[in-house]
Coordinates of C-alpha atoms in Angstrom, one line a residue:
Chain A
M1 CA 0.0 0.0 0.0
K2 CA 1.2 3.4 -0.9
V3 CA 0.7 6.6 1.0
L4 CA 0.9 10.1 -0.4
V5 CA 1.6 12.9 2.0
P6 CA 1.2 16.5 0.8
I7 CA 3.2 19.0 2.8
K8 CA 3.7 22.7 2.8
R9 CA 6.6 25.1 3.5
V10 CA 5.3 27.8 5.8
V11 CA 6.7 30.5 8.2
D12 CA 7.9 28.7 11.3
Y13 CA 5.3 28.6 14.0
N14 CA 7.6 30.4 16.5
V15 CA 7.9 33.5 14.2
K16 CA 5.9 36.5 15.0
V17 CA 4.8 37.6 11.5
R18 CA 4.9 41.3 10.5
V19 CA 2.6 42.9 8.0
K20 CA 4.5 44.6 5.1
A21 CA 4.5 48.4 5.2
D22 CA 2.7 48.5 1.8
N23 CA -0.1 46.2 3.0
T24 CA 0.4 43.7 0.2
G25 CA 1.1 40.7 2.5
V26 CA 3.4 39.7 5.4
E27 CA 7.1 40.0 5.5
L28 CA 8.7 36.8 4.3
A29 CA 12.3 38.0 3.5
G30 CA 14.8 36.5 5.9
V31 CA 12.1 34.7 7.9
K32 CA 12.6 31.2 9.1
M33 CA 10.6 28.7 7.2
S34 CA 9.6 25.2 8.3
M35 CA 7.3 22.3 7.4
N36 CA 3.7 23.1 8.5
P37 CA 3.4 21.4 11.9
F38 CA 0.2 19.5 10.9
D39 CA 2.1 18.1 7.9
E40 CA 4.9 16.8 10.1
I41 CA 2.3 14.9 12.0
A42 CA 1.0 13.6 8.6
V43 CA 4.5 12.4 7.6
E44 CA 5.0 10.8 11.0
E45 CA 1.7 8.9 10.8
A46 CA 2.6 7.6 7.3
V47 CA 6.1 6.5 8.4
R48 CA 4.6 4.8 11.5
L49 CA 2.2 2.9 9.2
K50 CA 5.2 1.8 7.2
E51 CA 7.1 0.8 10.3
A52 CA 4.1 -1.3 11.3
G53 CA 4.1 -3.1 8.0
T54 CA 0.8 -1.7 6.9
V55 CA 2.3 0.5 4.2
T56 CA 5.1 -0.2 1.7
E57 CA 5.9 3.2 0.4
V58 CA 5.6 6.8 1.7
V59 CA 5.8 9.6 -0.9
V60 CA 5.9 13.3 0.1
V61 CA 4.7 15.9 -2.3
T62 CA 4.7 19.7 -2.2
C63 CA 3.8 22.5 -4.6
G64 CA 5.8 25.7 -4.7
T65 CA 9.2 27.2 -5.4
A66 CA 12.6 25.4 -5.7
A67 CA 13.2 26.3 -2.0
C68 CA 10.5 23.8 -1.1
Q69 CA 13.0 21.0 -1.8
E70 CA 14.3 21.7 1.7
T71 CA 10.9 20.9 3.2
L72 CA 10.7 17.7 1.1
R73 CA 14.1 16.7 2.4
A74 CA 12.8 17.3 6.0
G75 CA 10.0 14.8 5.2
L76 CA 12.4 12.3 3.8
A77 CA 14.5 12.7 6.9
I78 CA 11.5 11.7 9.0
G79 CA 11.3 8.5 6.9
A80 CA 9.5 9.1 3.6
D81 CA 10.9 7.1 0.7
R82 CA 10.8 9.6 -2.1
A83 CA 9.6 13.1 -2.9
I84 CA 7.8 15.0 -5.6
L85 CA 8.0 18.8 -6.1
V86 CA 5.5 20.5 -8.3
E87 CA 7.6 23.5 -9.0
T88 CA 6.2 26.9 -9.7
D89 CA 6.8 30.5 -8.6
A90 CA 3.2 31.4 -9.1
E91 CA 0.9 32.3 -6.1
L92 CA -0.9 29.1 -5.2
Q93 CA -4.4 29.0 -3.6
P94 CA -5.9 25.9 -2.0
L95 CA -8.1 25.0 -5.1
A96 CA -5.1 25.1 -7.4
V97 CA -3.0 23.1 -5.0
A98 CA -5.8 20.5 -4.7
K99 CA -5.9 20.2 -8.5
L100 CA -2.1 19.8 -8.7
L101 CA -2.2 17.1 -6.0
K102 CA -5.1 15.4 -7.8
A103 CA -2.9 15.2 -10.9
V104 CA 0.0 13.8 -8.9
A105 CA -2.4 11.3 -7.2
D106 CA -3.7 10.2 -10.6
K107 CA -0.1 9.3 -11.6
E108 CA 0.9 7.8 -8.3
Q109 CA -2.3 5.9 -7.5
P110 CA -1.9 5.9 -3.7
N111 CA -4.4 4.0 -1.5
L112 CA -4.2 6.6 1.2
I113 CA -3.5 10.3 1.4
I114 CA -2.6 11.8 4.8
C115 CA -2.3 15.6 5.0
G116 CA -2.3 18.3 7.6
K117 CA -5.7 19.7 8.5
Q118 CA -4.6 23.3 7.9
A119 CA -1.5 25.3 7.1
I120 CA -0.6 27.8 9.7
D121 CA 0.0 30.6 7.2
D122 CA -3.3 31.1 5.4
D123 CA -5.3 29.1 8.0
A124 CA -7.6 28.0 5.1
N125 CA -8.3 24.4 6.1
Q126 CA -9.4 23.4 2.6
T127 CA -6.9 21.6 0.5
G128 CA -7.4 18.1 1.9
Q129 CA -11.2 18.2 1.6
M130 CA -11.0 19.7 -1.9
L131 CA -8.5 17.0 -3.0
A132 CA -10.8 14.2 -1.6
A133 CA -13.7 15.7 -3.5
L134 CA -11.8 16.0 -6.8
L135 CA -10.7 12.4 -6.5
G136 CA -14.2 11.3 -5.5
W137 CA -12.7 9.8 -2.3
P138 CA -14.1 9.8 1.2
Q139 CA -12.4 11.8 3.9
A140 CA -11.8 11.9 7.6
T141 CA -10.6 15.3 8.7
F142 CA -9.1 16.4 12.1
A143 CA -8.0 12.8 12.9
S144 CA -6.7 11.9 16.3
K145 CA -6.5 8.1 15.6
V146 CA -6.2 6.1 12.4
V147 CA -6.6 2.3 12.2
I148 CA -6.1 0.6 8.8
A149 CA -7.6 -2.9 8.4
G150 CA -7.9 -4.4 4.9
D151 CA -9.5 -1.8 2.6
K152 CA -11.1 0.1 5.5
A153 CA -9.8 3.0 7.5
T154 CA -11.4 3.6 10.9
V155 CA -10.7 7.2 12.0
T156 CA -11.4 9.0 15.2
R157 CA -12.0 12.7 14.6
E158 CA -11.8 15.7 16.8
V159 CA -15.1 17.5 16.5
D160 CA -16.9 20.3 18.4
G161 CA -17.9 18.8 21.8
G162 CA -15.9 15.6 21.6
L163 CA -14.8 12.8 19.3
E164 CA -16.5 11.0 16.4
T165 CA -15.4 7.8 14.8
I166 CA -16.1 7.0 11.1
E167 CA -15.2 4.2 8.7
L168 CA -13.9 5.0 5.2
S169 CA -13.6 2.7 2.2
M170 CA -10.2 3.1 0.8
P171 CA -8.8 4.8 -1.2
A172 CA -9.4 7.6 1.3
L173 CA -8.0 10.9 2.6
V174 CA -7.2 11.6 6.2
S175 CA -6.3 15.1 7.6
T176 CA -4.4 15.3 10.9
D177 CA -5.1 17.1 14.1
L178 CA -2.6 17.9 16.8
R179 CA -3.1 14.8 18.9
L180 CA -2.7 12.1 16.3
N181 CA 1.0 11.6 17.2
E182 CA 4.1 13.4 18.2
P183 CA 6.5 13.7 15.3
R184 CA 10.1 12.4 15.9
Y185 CA 13.1 14.6 15.5
A186 CA 15.1 13.6 12.5
T187 CA 18.5 12.2 13.4
L188 CA 21.7 13.3 11.7
P189 CA 22.2 9.9 9.9
N190 CA 18.6 10.1 8.6
I191 CA 19.1 13.7 7.5
M192 CA 22.2 12.5 5.6
K193 CA 20.3 9.6 4.1
A194 CA 17.5 11.9 3.1
K195 CA 19.9 13.8 0.8
K196 CA 20.3 10.7 -1.4
K197 CA 16.6 9.8 -1.6
P198 CA 14.9 10.4 -5.0
L199 CA 13.2 13.8 -5.6
D200 CA 11.3 14.3 -8.8
T201 CA 10.2 17.7 -10.2
H202 CA 7.1 18.4 -12.2
K203 CA 5.7 21.6 -13.7
P204 CA 2.0 22.6 -13.3
D205 CA 1.7 22.9 -17.2
A206 CA 2.9 19.3 -17.6
L207 CA 0.2 18.3 -15.2
G208 CA -2.4 20.2 -17.2
V209 CA -3.5 22.4 -14.3
D210 CA -4.4 26.1 -14.5
V211 CA -3.2 27.6 -11.2
T212 CA -4.5 31.1 -11.7
P213 CA -5.7 32.5 -8.4
R214 CA -9.4 33.0 -8.0
L215 CA -9.2 35.2 -4.9
K216 CA -7.6 38.6 -5.2
T217 CA -5.9 39.9 -2.0
L218 CA -6.8 43.6 -1.9
K219 CA -4.8 44.3 1.2
V220 CA -3.3 42.8 4.4
V221 CA -3.3 44.8 7.6
E222 CA -2.5 44.4 11.2
P223 CA -5.4 43.5 13.4
A224 CA -6.7 46.1 15.8
K225 CA -4.4 46.2 18.8
R226 CA -5.8 45.6 22.3
K227 CA -5.3 48.6 24.5
G228 CA -2.8 47.9 27.2
G229 CA -4.4 46.8 30.4
V230 CA -3.5 47.3 34.1
M231 CA -2.1 45.1 36.8
V232 CA -4.2 44.8 39.9
P233 CA -2.6 44.2 43.3
D234 CA -5.1 41.7 44.7
V235 CA -8.4 39.9 44.3
A236 CA -10.4 42.7 45.9
A237 CA -9.1 45.2 43.4
L238 CA -9.8 42.8 40.5
V239 CA -13.4 42.3 41.6
E240 CA -13.9 46.0 42.1
K241 CA -12.6 46.6 38.5
L242 CA -14.8 43.9 37.0
K243 CA -17.9 45.1 38.8
N244 CA -17.5 48.9 38.5
E245 CA -15.2 49.6 35.6
A246 CA -15.7 46.8 33.1
K247 CA -19.2 46.0 34.4
V248 CA -19.0 42.4 33.2
I249 CA -20.0 40.7 36.4
Chain B
M1 CA -30.0 37.3 -5.0
S2 CA -30.6 34.3 -2.8
V3 CA -28.0 33.0 -0.4
L4 CA -27.9 29.7 1.3
V5 CA -26.8 28.9 4.9
I6 CA -26.0 25.3 5.8
A7 CA -27.5 24.7 9.2
E8 CA -25.4 23.1 11.9
H9 CA -27.7 20.9 14.0
D10 CA -28.0 17.6 15.8
N11 CA -31.5 16.9 14.2
A12 CA -33.2 17.8 17.5
S13 CA -31.9 21.4 17.8
L14 CA -30.2 24.1 15.8
K15 CA -26.6 24.9 16.9
S16 CA -26.2 28.6 17.8
A17 CA -23.2 29.0 15.4
T18 CA -25.9 28.8 12.6
L19 CA -27.3 32.1 13.9
N20 CA -24.0 34.0 13.3
A21 CA -23.7 32.5 9.8
I22 CA -27.2 33.8 9.1
T23 CA -26.2 37.3 10.0
A24 CA -23.2 37.1 7.7
A25 CA -25.5 35.7 5.0
A26 CA -27.9 38.6 5.3
Q27 CA -25.0 40.9 4.6
C28 CA -24.3 39.1 1.3
G29 CA -27.9 39.0 0.0
S30 CA -31.4 39.8 1.1
D31 CA -33.1 36.4 0.5
V32 CA -31.7 34.0 3.0
H33 CA -32.5 30.3 2.8
V34 CA -31.3 27.7 5.3
L35 CA -30.7 24.0 4.4
V36 CA -31.3 21.5 7.2
A37 CA -30.0 18.2 6.0
G38 CA -30.5 15.4 8.5
N39 CA -32.8 12.6 9.6
N40 CA -35.9 13.3 11.7
A41 CA -34.7 16.8 11.8
G42 CA -38.1 18.5 12.0
A43 CA -37.4 20.2 15.3
A44 CA -34.1 21.7 13.9
A45 CA -36.0 22.8 10.8
Q46 CA -38.7 24.5 12.8
A47 CA -36.1 26.3 14.9
A48 CA -34.4 27.5 11.7
A49 CA -37.8 28.8 10.4
Q50 CA -38.2 31.0 13.4
V51 CA -34.8 32.7 13.1
A52 CA -35.3 36.4 12.2
G53 CA -34.4 37.2 8.6
V54 CA -34.7 33.7 7.2
A55 CA -37.0 33.6 4.1
K56 CA -37.1 29.8 3.5
V57 CA -36.0 26.6 5.1
L58 CA -35.2 23.6 2.9
T59 CA -35.1 20.2 4.5
A60 CA -33.6 17.0 3.2
E61 CA -34.0 13.9 5.3
A62 CA -32.5 10.5 5.0
P63 CA -30.8 8.1 7.4
H64 CA -27.4 8.7 5.7
L65 CA -27.7 12.4 6.3
A66 CA -28.2 12.0 10.1
D67 CA -24.6 12.4 11.1
G68 CA -23.2 15.0 8.8
L69 CA -21.0 12.7 6.8
A70 CA -19.0 15.0 4.5
E71 CA -19.5 13.0 1.3
N72 CA -23.3 12.9 1.6
L73 CA -23.8 16.4 3.0
A74 CA -21.6 17.9 0.3
E75 CA -23.7 16.2 -2.4
Q76 CA -26.9 17.5 -0.8
I77 CA -25.6 21.0 -0.9
L78 CA -24.4 20.6 -4.5
A79 CA -27.8 19.5 -5.5
I80 CA -29.1 23.0 -4.9
A81 CA -26.0 25.2 -4.8
K82 CA -26.5 26.5 -8.4
N83 CA -29.6 28.4 -7.3
Y84 CA -27.5 30.6 -5.0
T85 CA -24.9 33.4 -5.2
H86 CA -23.5 32.5 -1.9
V87 CA -23.3 29.3 0.2
L88 CA -22.3 29.8 3.8
A89 CA -21.7 27.7 6.8
P90 CA -20.3 28.5 10.3
A91 CA -16.5 27.7 10.5
T92 CA -17.1 24.9 13.0
A93 CA -15.7 21.4 12.8
S94 CA -18.7 20.5 10.6
G95 CA -18.6 23.5 8.3
K96 CA -14.9 23.3 7.8
N97 CA -15.2 19.6 7.0
V98 CA -17.9 19.8 4.4
L99 CA -17.7 23.1 2.5
P100 CA -14.4 22.7 0.8
R101 CA -15.8 19.7 -0.9
V102 CA -18.6 21.8 -2.2
A103 CA -16.3 24.5 -3.4
A104 CA -14.0 22.1 -5.2
K105 CA -16.9 20.4 -7.0
L106 CA -18.2 23.8 -8.1
D107 CA -14.7 24.7 -9.2
V108 CA -14.7 27.8 -7.0
S109 CA -12.4 29.1 -4.3
Q110 CA -13.6 28.8 -0.7
I111 CA -13.3 31.9 1.4
S112 CA -12.5 30.5 4.9
D113 CA -13.3 31.9 8.2
I114 CA -14.5 35.4 7.2
S115 CA -14.7 37.9 10.0
K116 CA -16.4 40.7 8.0
V117 CA -18.4 41.2 4.9
D118 CA -17.2 44.3 3.1
S119 CA -19.4 43.8 0.1
P120 CA -21.1 40.7 -1.5
D121 CA -17.8 39.8 -3.2
T122 CA -15.2 41.2 -0.7
F123 CA -14.5 39.8 2.7
E124 CA -12.0 40.1 5.5
R125 CA -10.4 37.1 7.1
P126 CA -7.7 36.5 9.6
I127 CA -4.5 34.8 8.5
Y128 CA -1.3 33.8 10.4
A129 CA -3.2 33.0 13.6
G130 CA -4.9 36.3 13.5
N131 CA -1.7 38.3 13.3
A132 CA -2.8 39.8 10.0
I133 CA -6.2 40.5 8.4
A134 CA -6.5 39.9 4.7
T135 CA -9.2 41.6 2.5
V136 CA -10.0 39.3 -0.4
Q137 CA -12.2 39.7 -3.4
S138 CA -13.7 36.7 -5.1
A139 CA -14.4 36.6 -8.9
D140 CA -16.2 33.2 -8.7
A141 CA -19.9 33.0 -9.7
I142 CA -20.8 31.2 -6.4
K143 CA -19.1 32.3 -3.2
V144 CA -18.5 29.4 -0.9
I145 CA -17.8 30.8 2.6
T146 CA -17.2 29.7 6.2
V147 CA -18.0 32.2 8.8
R148 CA -16.0 33.0 11.9
T149 CA -18.9 33.1 14.4
T150 CA -17.2 35.6 16.7
G151 CA -17.1 38.1 13.8
F152 CA -20.9 38.4 13.5
E153 CA -23.7 38.9 16.0
A154 CA -26.1 36.0 16.4
A155 CA -29.4 36.5 14.4
A156 CA -32.5 36.6 16.7
A157 CA -33.6 33.0 17.3
T158 CA -37.2 34.0 17.2
G159 CA -39.4 36.5 15.3
G160 CA -39.1 34.8 11.9
S161 CA -41.8 32.7 10.2
A162 CA -40.1 31.1 7.2
A163 CA -41.8 28.5 5.0
V164 CA -40.4 25.0 5.4
E165 CA -40.0 23.1 2.1
S166 CA -38.9 19.5 1.7
I167 CA -36.4 18.6 -1.0
A168 CA -35.3 15.3 -2.3
A169 CA -32.4 13.7 -0.4
V170 CA -29.4 12.6 -2.4
G171 CA -28.3 9.0 -2.3
D172 CA -25.8 7.5 0.1
S173 CA -22.2 7.7 -1.3
G174 CA -21.5 4.4 0.5
K175 CA -17.9 5.4 0.9
S176 CA -18.1 6.5 4.5
K177 CA -20.0 5.2 7.5
F178 CA -20.7 6.8 10.9
I179 CA -19.6 4.5 13.8
S180 CA -19.9 6.4 17.0
R181 CA -19.7 9.7 18.8
E182 CA -18.4 10.5 22.3
L183 CA -19.4 14.0 23.3
S184 CA -18.3 15.6 26.6
K185 CA -21.4 15.9 28.8
S186 CA -21.7 19.2 30.6
D187 CA -24.4 21.4 32.0
R188 CA -22.2 24.4 31.3
P189 CA -22.8 26.8 28.4
E190 CA -21.3 25.8 25.1
L191 CA -17.7 27.2 24.8
G192 CA -18.4 28.9 21.5
A193 CA -21.5 30.8 22.7
A194 CA -20.7 31.4 26.4
K195 CA -20.7 35.0 27.8
I196 CA -18.0 34.1 30.4
I197 CA -15.2 31.6 30.0
V198 CA -12.8 30.3 32.7
S199 CA -9.8 28.8 31.0
G200 CA -6.8 26.9 32.4
G201 CA -3.3 26.3 31.2
R202 CA -0.3 24.2 32.0
G203 CA 0.1 26.3 35.2
V204 CA -2.9 24.6 36.9
G205 CA -0.6 21.6 37.2
S206 CA -2.9 18.6 36.8
G207 CA -6.4 17.5 35.6
E208 CA -7.4 17.1 39.2
N209 CA -6.3 20.6 40.1
Y210 CA -7.9 22.0 36.9
H211 CA -11.3 20.8 38.2
K212 CA -10.7 21.5 41.9
V213 CA -9.6 25.1 41.3
L214 CA -11.5 26.3 38.2
E215 CA -14.9 24.6 38.5
P216 CA -16.0 26.6 41.6
L217 CA -15.2 29.8 39.7
A218 CA -17.0 28.6 36.6
D219 CA -20.0 27.5 38.7
K220 CA -20.1 30.9 40.5
L221 CA -20.0 32.8 37.2
G222 CA -22.2 30.4 35.1
A223 CA -19.2 30.2 32.8
A224 CA -18.0 27.7 30.2
M225 CA -14.6 26.1 30.7
G226 CA -11.7 26.2 28.3
A227 CA -8.1 25.3 28.2
S228 CA -4.8 26.1 26.3
R229 CA -3.3 23.5 24.0
A230 CA -0.6 22.9 26.7
A231 CA -3.3 21.8 29.2
V232 CA -5.0 19.6 26.6
D233 CA -1.7 18.0 25.5
A234 CA -0.8 17.4 29.1
G235 CA -4.1 15.4 29.4
F236 CA -5.8 17.7 32.0
V237 CA -8.9 18.0 29.9
P238 CA -10.3 16.7 26.5
N239 CA -9.4 18.3 23.2
D240 CA -12.8 20.0 22.8
Y241 CA -11.8 22.4 25.6
Q242 CA -9.0 23.8 23.5
V243 CA -9.1 27.5 22.7
G244 CA -6.7 28.7 20.0
Q245 CA -5.7 28.9 16.4
T246 CA -6.5 25.3 15.8
G247 CA -9.1 24.9 18.6
K248 CA -12.1 27.0 19.2
I249 CA -12.2 30.7 18.4
V250 CA -14.1 32.5 21.2
A251 CA -15.0 36.1 22.0
P252 CA -16.9 36.1 25.3
T253 CA -17.7 39.2 27.3
L254 CA -15.3 38.0 30.0
Y255 CA -12.4 35.6 29.5
I256 CA -10.5 34.6 32.6
A257 CA -7.1 33.0 31.8
V258 CA -5.7 31.0 34.7
G259 CA -2.1 29.7 34.5
I260 CA -2.0 30.3 30.8
S261 CA 1.3 31.9 29.5
G262 CA -0.2 33.2 26.3
A263 CA 1.4 31.6 23.3
I264 CA 0.4 33.4 20.0
Q265 CA -1.6 30.3 19.0
H266 CA -3.7 30.6 22.2
L267 CA -4.1 34.4 21.9
A268 CA -5.4 33.8 18.3
G269 CA -8.4 32.0 19.8
M270 CA -9.4 34.5 22.5
K271 CA -8.0 38.0 21.9
D272 CA -11.3 39.3 20.6
S273 CA -12.9 38.8 24.0
K274 CA -14.4 42.0 25.4
V275 CA -12.6 41.8 28.8
I276 CA -9.6 39.6 29.5
V277 CA -8.4 38.7 33.0
A278 CA -5.1 37.0 33.4
I279 CA -4.0 35.2 36.6
N280 CA -0.4 33.9 36.4
K281 CA 2.5 33.6 38.8
D282 CA 5.0 34.7 36.1
A283 CA 4.8 38.5 35.8
E284 CA 6.6 38.3 32.4
A285 CA 4.0 36.0 30.9
P286 CA 2.9 37.3 27.4
I287 CA -0.8 36.8 28.4
F288 CA -0.5 40.1 30.5
Q289 CA 0.1 42.0 27.3
V290 CA -3.4 41.3 26.1
A291 CA -5.1 41.3 29.4
D292 CA -7.3 44.2 30.6
Y293 CA -6.7 43.1 34.2
G294 CA -3.6 41.2 35.3
L295 CA -3.0 39.6 38.6
V296 CA 0.3 38.1 39.5
G297 CA 0.0 35.3 42.1
D298 CA -0.4 31.7 42.8
L299 CA -3.6 30.5 41.2
N300 CA -4.2 28.0 44.0
E301 CA -4.6 30.9 46.4
V302 CA -5.9 33.6 44.1
V303 CA -8.8 31.7 42.4
P304 CA -10.4 30.5 45.7
Q305 CA -10.1 34.1 47.0
L306 CA -11.9 35.3 43.8
V307 CA -14.6 32.7 44.2
A308 CA -15.1 33.9 47.8
A309 CA -15.2 37.5 46.8
L310 CA -17.8 37.2 44.0

């Protein structure tokens, strides 16, 4: 069984992003980039399935600039077998990415796709669901547990108010939530090994996908700042403020 | 121009997030329809018909629509989506699960998690955990949108008298099957709709202490209870308590953060609260930068004092 894991290069989650002075976006020059944290969980899950003998091959794929090779190598260092880069300098929105990934999936014919539930840059939470729809596959988003048995995937999902378990007929797509697993740190030998693993590059044109953005970003601004608050010395002062100043209790 | 709102419900009742989505929908077009797809969902449909500003409620009922399976619900929406300029759902676990499938099949972009409607084709949405707000314009014929509930007032749950019309249910995809659901049982208000939230972080120390220290305060205030990711990861409380970028986005009148340091991912989920109180023993904790009232102290002493003083 083959697993395809789409991943994304994003601004590292520890970076405090700054809006550009001309309000066209956020400052990306010189900013640390990393694999989207949910995608690391997806790669880890796929590699664990391989280690358990359920899966025979793990393929990581990403869409973006040549710099994304670094992110693919990070996936290979966790334990993926090979990597695919759909290389383009164009702005990619989730629908376009889903179409590119569908084209890759059509070539690769995986039985399972595991992806992160959302990227922490655009916070869109769309690509996996769109990809599943375009492939005509069932999906289990926000997964906290995945069990593969035969041609069925039983997935526990994090939903509002608790957990829900569904069963999918494979091929199927799973998107990861935070508590699915804790990704390993890549060891130095595995990072070295990852440099020698195969990495293929495709162009969107060759995949027959039009990636023209559908949404136009008119401006990006900083959110309204909260006014600085005050420190109160004790509980009595806090209660007084809440009752008489804020009037919320 | 007719706009369609996908109701979030459990067949017996309408979830309050639907009311916020209806408000957003009314800003996109004047003729608001609500789709209630479920099974034996008459009560939810009746509730939707009474919401102020709703012109029509459409119901589709079948056993395979009972549990909101994405494949079936998306097909049900697609069966009628072409009649609308906008299709909206609250940006809840359910809305986020289903709507991208609809957008992809319509070959349109989805506009996720909008916090403001500037015009029927232009919307504001937070990106980078709310550290930036993007204004985006859609050129697509049908706008498929998820709505950040904290960005919009809830429509009045009563006062409307919409017609309820039954439509044909789509068939079962047969590709997914609902197995079970374990929901946290609580008499407290729903986290997403609560006026007051008492929230705990890693600083509370343990699950036992979380309940021992915070529950009396929540009881006294009639508050919902939340948590930071650190508290959830540490196993103090279940995942559905999590407030933050990837958990629930809340904006209560009063948010009391206890033993929460204030990582940007947590702030993303609660910084639109009207009044924020932070109680933390570390005076340097970032939570104090967004708090209206900060109190430095040991939560095990301060919180019981607060309960006694209320």
